[in-house]
JSON list of C-alpha atoms in Angstrom, two decimals:
[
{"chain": "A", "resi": 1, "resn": "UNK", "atom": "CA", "xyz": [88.63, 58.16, 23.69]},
{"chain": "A", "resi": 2, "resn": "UNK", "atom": "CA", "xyz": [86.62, 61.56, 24.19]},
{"chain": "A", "resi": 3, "resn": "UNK", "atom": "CA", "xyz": [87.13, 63.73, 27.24]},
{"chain": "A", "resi": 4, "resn": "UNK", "atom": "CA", "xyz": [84.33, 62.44, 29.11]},
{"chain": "A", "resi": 5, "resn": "UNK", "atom": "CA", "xyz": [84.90, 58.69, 29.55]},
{"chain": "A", "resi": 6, "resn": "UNK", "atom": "CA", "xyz": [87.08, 57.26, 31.92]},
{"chain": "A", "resi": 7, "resn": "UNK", "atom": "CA", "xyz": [89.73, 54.33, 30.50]},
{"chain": "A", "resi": 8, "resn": "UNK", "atom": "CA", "xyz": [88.72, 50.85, 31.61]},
{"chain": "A", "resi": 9, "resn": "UNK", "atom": "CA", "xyz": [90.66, 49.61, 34.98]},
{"chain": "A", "resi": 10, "resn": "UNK", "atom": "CA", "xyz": [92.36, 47.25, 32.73]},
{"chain": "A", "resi": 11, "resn": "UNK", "atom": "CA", "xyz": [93.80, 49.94, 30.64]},
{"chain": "A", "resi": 12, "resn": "UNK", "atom": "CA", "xyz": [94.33, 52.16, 33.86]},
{"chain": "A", "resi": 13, "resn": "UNK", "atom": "CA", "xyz": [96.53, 49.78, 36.07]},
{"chain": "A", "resi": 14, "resn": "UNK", "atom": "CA", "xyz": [98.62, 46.89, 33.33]},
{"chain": "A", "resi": 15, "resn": "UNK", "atom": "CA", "xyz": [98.19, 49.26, 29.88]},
{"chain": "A", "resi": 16, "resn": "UNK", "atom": "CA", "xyz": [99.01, 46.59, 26.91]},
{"chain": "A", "resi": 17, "resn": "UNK", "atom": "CA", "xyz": [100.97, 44.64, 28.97]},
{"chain": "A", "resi": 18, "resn": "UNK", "atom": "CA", "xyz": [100.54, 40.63, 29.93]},
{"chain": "A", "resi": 19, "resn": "UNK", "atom": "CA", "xyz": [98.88, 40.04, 33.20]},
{"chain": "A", "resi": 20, "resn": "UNK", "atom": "CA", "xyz": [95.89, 40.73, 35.52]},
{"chain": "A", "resi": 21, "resn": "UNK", "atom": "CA", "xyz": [94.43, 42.15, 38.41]},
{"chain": "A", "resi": 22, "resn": "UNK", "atom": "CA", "xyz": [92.25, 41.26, 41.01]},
{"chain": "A", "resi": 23, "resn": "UNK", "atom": "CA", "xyz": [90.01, 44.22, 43.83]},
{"chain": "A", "resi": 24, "resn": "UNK", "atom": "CA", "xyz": [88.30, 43.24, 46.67]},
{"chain": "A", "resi": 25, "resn": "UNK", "atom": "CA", "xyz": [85.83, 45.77, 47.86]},
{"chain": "A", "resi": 26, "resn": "UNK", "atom": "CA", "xyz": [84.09, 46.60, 51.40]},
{"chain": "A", "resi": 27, "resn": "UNK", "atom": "CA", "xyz": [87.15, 44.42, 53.21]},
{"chain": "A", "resi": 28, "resn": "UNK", "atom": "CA", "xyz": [85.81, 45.16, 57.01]},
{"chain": "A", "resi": 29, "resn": "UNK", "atom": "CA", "xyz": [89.50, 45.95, 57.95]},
{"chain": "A", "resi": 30, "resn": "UNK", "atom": "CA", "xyz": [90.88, 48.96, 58.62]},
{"chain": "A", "resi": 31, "resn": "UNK", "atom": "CA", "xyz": [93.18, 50.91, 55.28]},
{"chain": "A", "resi": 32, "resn": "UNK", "atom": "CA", "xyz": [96.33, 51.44, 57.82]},
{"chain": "A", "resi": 33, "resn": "UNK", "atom": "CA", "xyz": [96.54, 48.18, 58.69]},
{"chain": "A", "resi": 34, "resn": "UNK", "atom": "CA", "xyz": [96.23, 46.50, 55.55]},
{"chain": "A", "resi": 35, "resn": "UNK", "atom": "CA", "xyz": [98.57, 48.36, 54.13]},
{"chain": "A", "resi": 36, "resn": "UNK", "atom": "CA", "xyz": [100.75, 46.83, 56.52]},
{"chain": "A", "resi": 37, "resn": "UNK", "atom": "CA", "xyz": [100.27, 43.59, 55.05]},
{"chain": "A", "resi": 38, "resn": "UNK", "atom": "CA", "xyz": [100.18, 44.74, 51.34]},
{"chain": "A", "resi": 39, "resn": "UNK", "atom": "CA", "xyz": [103.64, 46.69, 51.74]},
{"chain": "A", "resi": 40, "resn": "UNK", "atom": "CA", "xyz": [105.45, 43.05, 52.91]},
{"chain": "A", "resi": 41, "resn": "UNK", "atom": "CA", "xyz": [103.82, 41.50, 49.37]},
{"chain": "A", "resi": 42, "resn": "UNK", "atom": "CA", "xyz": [104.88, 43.86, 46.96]},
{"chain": "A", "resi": 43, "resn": "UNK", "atom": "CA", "xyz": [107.44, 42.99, 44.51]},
{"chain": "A", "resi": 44, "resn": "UNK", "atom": "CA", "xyz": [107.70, 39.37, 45.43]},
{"chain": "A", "resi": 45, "resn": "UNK", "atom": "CA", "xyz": [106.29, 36.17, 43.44]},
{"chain": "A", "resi": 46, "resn": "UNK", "atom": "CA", "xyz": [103.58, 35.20, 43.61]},
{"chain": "A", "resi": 47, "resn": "UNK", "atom": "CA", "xyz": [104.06, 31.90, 45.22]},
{"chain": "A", "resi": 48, "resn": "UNK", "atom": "CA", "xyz": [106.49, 33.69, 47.89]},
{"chain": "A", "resi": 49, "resn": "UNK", "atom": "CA", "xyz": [103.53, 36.21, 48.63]},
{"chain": "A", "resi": 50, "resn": "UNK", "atom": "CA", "xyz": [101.21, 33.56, 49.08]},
{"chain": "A", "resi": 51, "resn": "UNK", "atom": "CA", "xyz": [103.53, 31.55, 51.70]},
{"chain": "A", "resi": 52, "resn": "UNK", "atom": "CA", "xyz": [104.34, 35.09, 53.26]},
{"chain": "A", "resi": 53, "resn": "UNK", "atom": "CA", "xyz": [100.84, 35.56, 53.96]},
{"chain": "A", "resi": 54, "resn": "UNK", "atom": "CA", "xyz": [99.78, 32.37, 55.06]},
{"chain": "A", "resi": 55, "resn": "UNK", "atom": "CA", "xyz": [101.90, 32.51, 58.28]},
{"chain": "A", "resi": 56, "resn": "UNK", "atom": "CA", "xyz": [101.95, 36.47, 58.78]},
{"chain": "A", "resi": 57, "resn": "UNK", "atom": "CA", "xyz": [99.92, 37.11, 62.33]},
{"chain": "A", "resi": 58, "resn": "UNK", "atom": "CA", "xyz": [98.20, 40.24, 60.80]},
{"chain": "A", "resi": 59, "resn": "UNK", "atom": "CA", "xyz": [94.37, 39.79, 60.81]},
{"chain": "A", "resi": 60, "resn": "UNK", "atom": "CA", "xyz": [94.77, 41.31, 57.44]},
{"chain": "A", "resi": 61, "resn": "UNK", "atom": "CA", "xyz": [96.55, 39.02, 55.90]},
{"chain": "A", "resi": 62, "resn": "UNK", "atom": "CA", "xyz": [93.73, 36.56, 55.25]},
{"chain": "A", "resi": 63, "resn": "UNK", "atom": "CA", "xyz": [91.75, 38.73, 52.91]},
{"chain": "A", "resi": 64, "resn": "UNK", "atom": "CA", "xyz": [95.40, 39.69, 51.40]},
{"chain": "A", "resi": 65, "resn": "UNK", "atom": "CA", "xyz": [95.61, 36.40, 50.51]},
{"chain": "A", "resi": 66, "resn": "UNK", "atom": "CA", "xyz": [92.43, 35.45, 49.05]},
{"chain": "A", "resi": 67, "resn": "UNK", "atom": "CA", "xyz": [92.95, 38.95, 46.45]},
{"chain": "A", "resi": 68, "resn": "UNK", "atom": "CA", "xyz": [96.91, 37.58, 45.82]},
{"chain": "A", "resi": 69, "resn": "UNK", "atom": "CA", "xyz": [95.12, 34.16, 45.15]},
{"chain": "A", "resi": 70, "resn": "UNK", "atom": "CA", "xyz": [92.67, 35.35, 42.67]},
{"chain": "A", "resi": 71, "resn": "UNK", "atom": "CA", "xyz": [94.82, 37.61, 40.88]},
{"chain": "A", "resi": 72, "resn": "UNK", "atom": "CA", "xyz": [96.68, 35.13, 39.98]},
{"chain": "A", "resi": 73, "resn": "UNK", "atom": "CA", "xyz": [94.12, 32.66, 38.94]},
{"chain": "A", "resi": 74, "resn": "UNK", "atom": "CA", "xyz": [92.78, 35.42, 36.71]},
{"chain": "A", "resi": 75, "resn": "UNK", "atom": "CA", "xyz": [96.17, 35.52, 34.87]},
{"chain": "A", "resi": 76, "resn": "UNK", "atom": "CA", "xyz": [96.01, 31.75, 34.40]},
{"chain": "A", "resi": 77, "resn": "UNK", "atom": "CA", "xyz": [92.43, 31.49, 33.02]},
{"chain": "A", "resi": 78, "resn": "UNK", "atom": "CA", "xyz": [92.28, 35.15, 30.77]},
{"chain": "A", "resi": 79, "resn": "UNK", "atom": "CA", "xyz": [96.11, 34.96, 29.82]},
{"chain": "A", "resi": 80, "resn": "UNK", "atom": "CA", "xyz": [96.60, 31.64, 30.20]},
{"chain": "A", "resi": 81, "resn": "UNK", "atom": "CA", "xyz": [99.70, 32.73, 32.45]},
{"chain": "A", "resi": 82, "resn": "UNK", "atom": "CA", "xyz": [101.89, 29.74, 35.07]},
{"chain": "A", "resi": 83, "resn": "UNK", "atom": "CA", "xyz": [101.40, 31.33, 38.31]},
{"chain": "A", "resi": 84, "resn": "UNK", "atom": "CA", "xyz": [105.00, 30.39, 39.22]},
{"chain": "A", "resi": 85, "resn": "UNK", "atom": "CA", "xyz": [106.16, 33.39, 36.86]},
{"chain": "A", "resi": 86, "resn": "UNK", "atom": "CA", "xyz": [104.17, 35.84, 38.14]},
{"chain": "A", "resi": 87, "resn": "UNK", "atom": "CA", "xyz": [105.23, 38.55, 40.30]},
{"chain": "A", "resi": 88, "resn": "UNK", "atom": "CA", "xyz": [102.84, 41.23, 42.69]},
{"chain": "A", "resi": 89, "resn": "UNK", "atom": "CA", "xyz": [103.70, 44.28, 40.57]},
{"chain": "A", "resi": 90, "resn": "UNK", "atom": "CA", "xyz": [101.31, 46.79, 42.12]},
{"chain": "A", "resi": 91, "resn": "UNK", "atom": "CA", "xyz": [99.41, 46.30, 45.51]},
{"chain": "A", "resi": 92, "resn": "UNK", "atom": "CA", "xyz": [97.61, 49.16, 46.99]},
{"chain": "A", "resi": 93, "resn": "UNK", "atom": "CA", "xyz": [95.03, 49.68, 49.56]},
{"chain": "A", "resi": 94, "resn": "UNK", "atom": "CA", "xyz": [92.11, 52.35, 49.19]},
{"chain": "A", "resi": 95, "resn": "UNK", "atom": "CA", "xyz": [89.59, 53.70, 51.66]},
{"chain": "A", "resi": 96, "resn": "UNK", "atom": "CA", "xyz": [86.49, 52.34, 51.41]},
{"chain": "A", "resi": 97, "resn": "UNK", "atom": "CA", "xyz": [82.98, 53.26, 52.81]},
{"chain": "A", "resi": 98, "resn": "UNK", "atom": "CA", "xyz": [83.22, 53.99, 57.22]},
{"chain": "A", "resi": 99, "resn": "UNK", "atom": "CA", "xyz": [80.18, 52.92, 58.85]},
{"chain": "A", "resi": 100, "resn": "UNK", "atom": "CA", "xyz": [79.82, 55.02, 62.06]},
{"chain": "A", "resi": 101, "resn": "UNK", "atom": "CA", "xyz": [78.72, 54.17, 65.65]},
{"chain": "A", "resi": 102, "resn": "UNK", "atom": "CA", "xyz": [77.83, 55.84, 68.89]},
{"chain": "A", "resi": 103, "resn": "UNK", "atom": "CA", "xyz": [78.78, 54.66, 72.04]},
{"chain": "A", "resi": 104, "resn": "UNK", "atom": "CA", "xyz": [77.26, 56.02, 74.99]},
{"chain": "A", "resi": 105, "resn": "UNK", "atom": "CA", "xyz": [79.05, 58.50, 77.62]},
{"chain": "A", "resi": 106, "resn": "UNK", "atom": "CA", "xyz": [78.71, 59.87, 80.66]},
{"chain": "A", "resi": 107, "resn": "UNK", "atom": "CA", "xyz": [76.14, 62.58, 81.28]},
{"chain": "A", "resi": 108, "resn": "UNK", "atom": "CA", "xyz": [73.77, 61.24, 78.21]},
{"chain": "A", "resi": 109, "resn": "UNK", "atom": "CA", "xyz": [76.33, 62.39, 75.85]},
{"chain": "A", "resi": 110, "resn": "UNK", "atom": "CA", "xyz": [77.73, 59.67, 73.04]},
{"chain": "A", "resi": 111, "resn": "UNK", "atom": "CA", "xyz": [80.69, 59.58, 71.25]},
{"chain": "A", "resi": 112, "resn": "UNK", "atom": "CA", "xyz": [81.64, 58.21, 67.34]},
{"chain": "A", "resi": 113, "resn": "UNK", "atom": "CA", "xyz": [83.16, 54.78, 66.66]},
{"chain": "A", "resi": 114, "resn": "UNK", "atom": "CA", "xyz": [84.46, 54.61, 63.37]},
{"chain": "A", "resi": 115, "resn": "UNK", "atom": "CA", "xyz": [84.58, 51.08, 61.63]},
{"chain": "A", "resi": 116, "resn": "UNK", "atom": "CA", "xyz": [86.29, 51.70, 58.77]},
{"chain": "A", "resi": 117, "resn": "UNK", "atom": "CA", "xyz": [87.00, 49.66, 55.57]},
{"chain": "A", "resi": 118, "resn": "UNK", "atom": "CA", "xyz": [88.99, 49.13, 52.81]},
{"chain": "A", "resi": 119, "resn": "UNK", "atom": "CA", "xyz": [89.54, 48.02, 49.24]},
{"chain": "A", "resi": 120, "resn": "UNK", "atom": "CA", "xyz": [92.36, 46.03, 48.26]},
{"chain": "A", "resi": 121, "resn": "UNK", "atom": "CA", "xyz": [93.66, 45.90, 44.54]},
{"chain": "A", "resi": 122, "resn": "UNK", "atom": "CA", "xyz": [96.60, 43.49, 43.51]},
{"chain": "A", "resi": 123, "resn": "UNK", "atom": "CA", "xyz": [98.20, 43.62, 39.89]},
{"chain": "A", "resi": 124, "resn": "UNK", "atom": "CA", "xyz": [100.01, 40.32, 39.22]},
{"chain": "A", "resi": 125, "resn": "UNK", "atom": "CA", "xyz": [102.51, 40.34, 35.87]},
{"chain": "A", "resi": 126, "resn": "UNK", "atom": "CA", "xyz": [105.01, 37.70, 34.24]},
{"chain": "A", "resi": 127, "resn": "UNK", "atom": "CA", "xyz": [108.80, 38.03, 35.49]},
{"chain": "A", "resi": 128, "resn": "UNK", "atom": "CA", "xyz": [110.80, 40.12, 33.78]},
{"chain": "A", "resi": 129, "resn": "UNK", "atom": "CA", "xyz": [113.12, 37.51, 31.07]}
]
């Protein structure tokens, strides 16, 4: 690999190890809140994380979810991988793109609203034997 290439996000988040990942970019929900959600996730099963989610009240936890989901239908169909023995190994949330607002004030001034999004990335890998 020379200096000036980046290593695949393959390489960068499992290495040669079973398993797979799944992102989902330009989530309209805010980074601090899904990282709420994420943090509760982390480290369980799979099928745990996916109960977990259904029922949590977070607004976040839908699109949690739907990554969890295909993160670990990516392991069944690339590494042909029982999503009973997978576990969420990583789950982080980045900060994506802010689209920004005005909202006007007294005296013809305005002031920002920030809507904010994120990306959520969720690395699902066999149980440790």
């Amino acid at each position: 690999m020379t200096k000036d290439t980046r290593p695949s996000r393959r390489q960068a988040l499992l290495g040669d190890r079973p398993g797979s990942y799944a992102v989902a970019r330009q989530v309209r929900v805010s980074p601090t809140k899904a990282r709420r959600v994420v943090d509760l996730v982390r480290g369980m099963s799979v099928e745990d994380a996916l109960v977990t989610l259904k029922f949590a009240p977070q607004a976040a936890s839908d699109p949690v979810y739907k990554v969890v989901a295909s993160a670990a239908a990516n392991a069944a169909n690339t590494d042909n991988l029982r999503s009973e023995d997978l576990v969420v190994s990583q789950a982080f949330v980045d900060e994506g793109v802010t689209m920004r607002r005005i909202r006007p004030r007294a005296k013809g001034s305005a002031s920002r609203i920030l809507k904010r999004s994120s990306h959520i990335t969720v690395v699902v890998e066999p149980k440790e034997a």
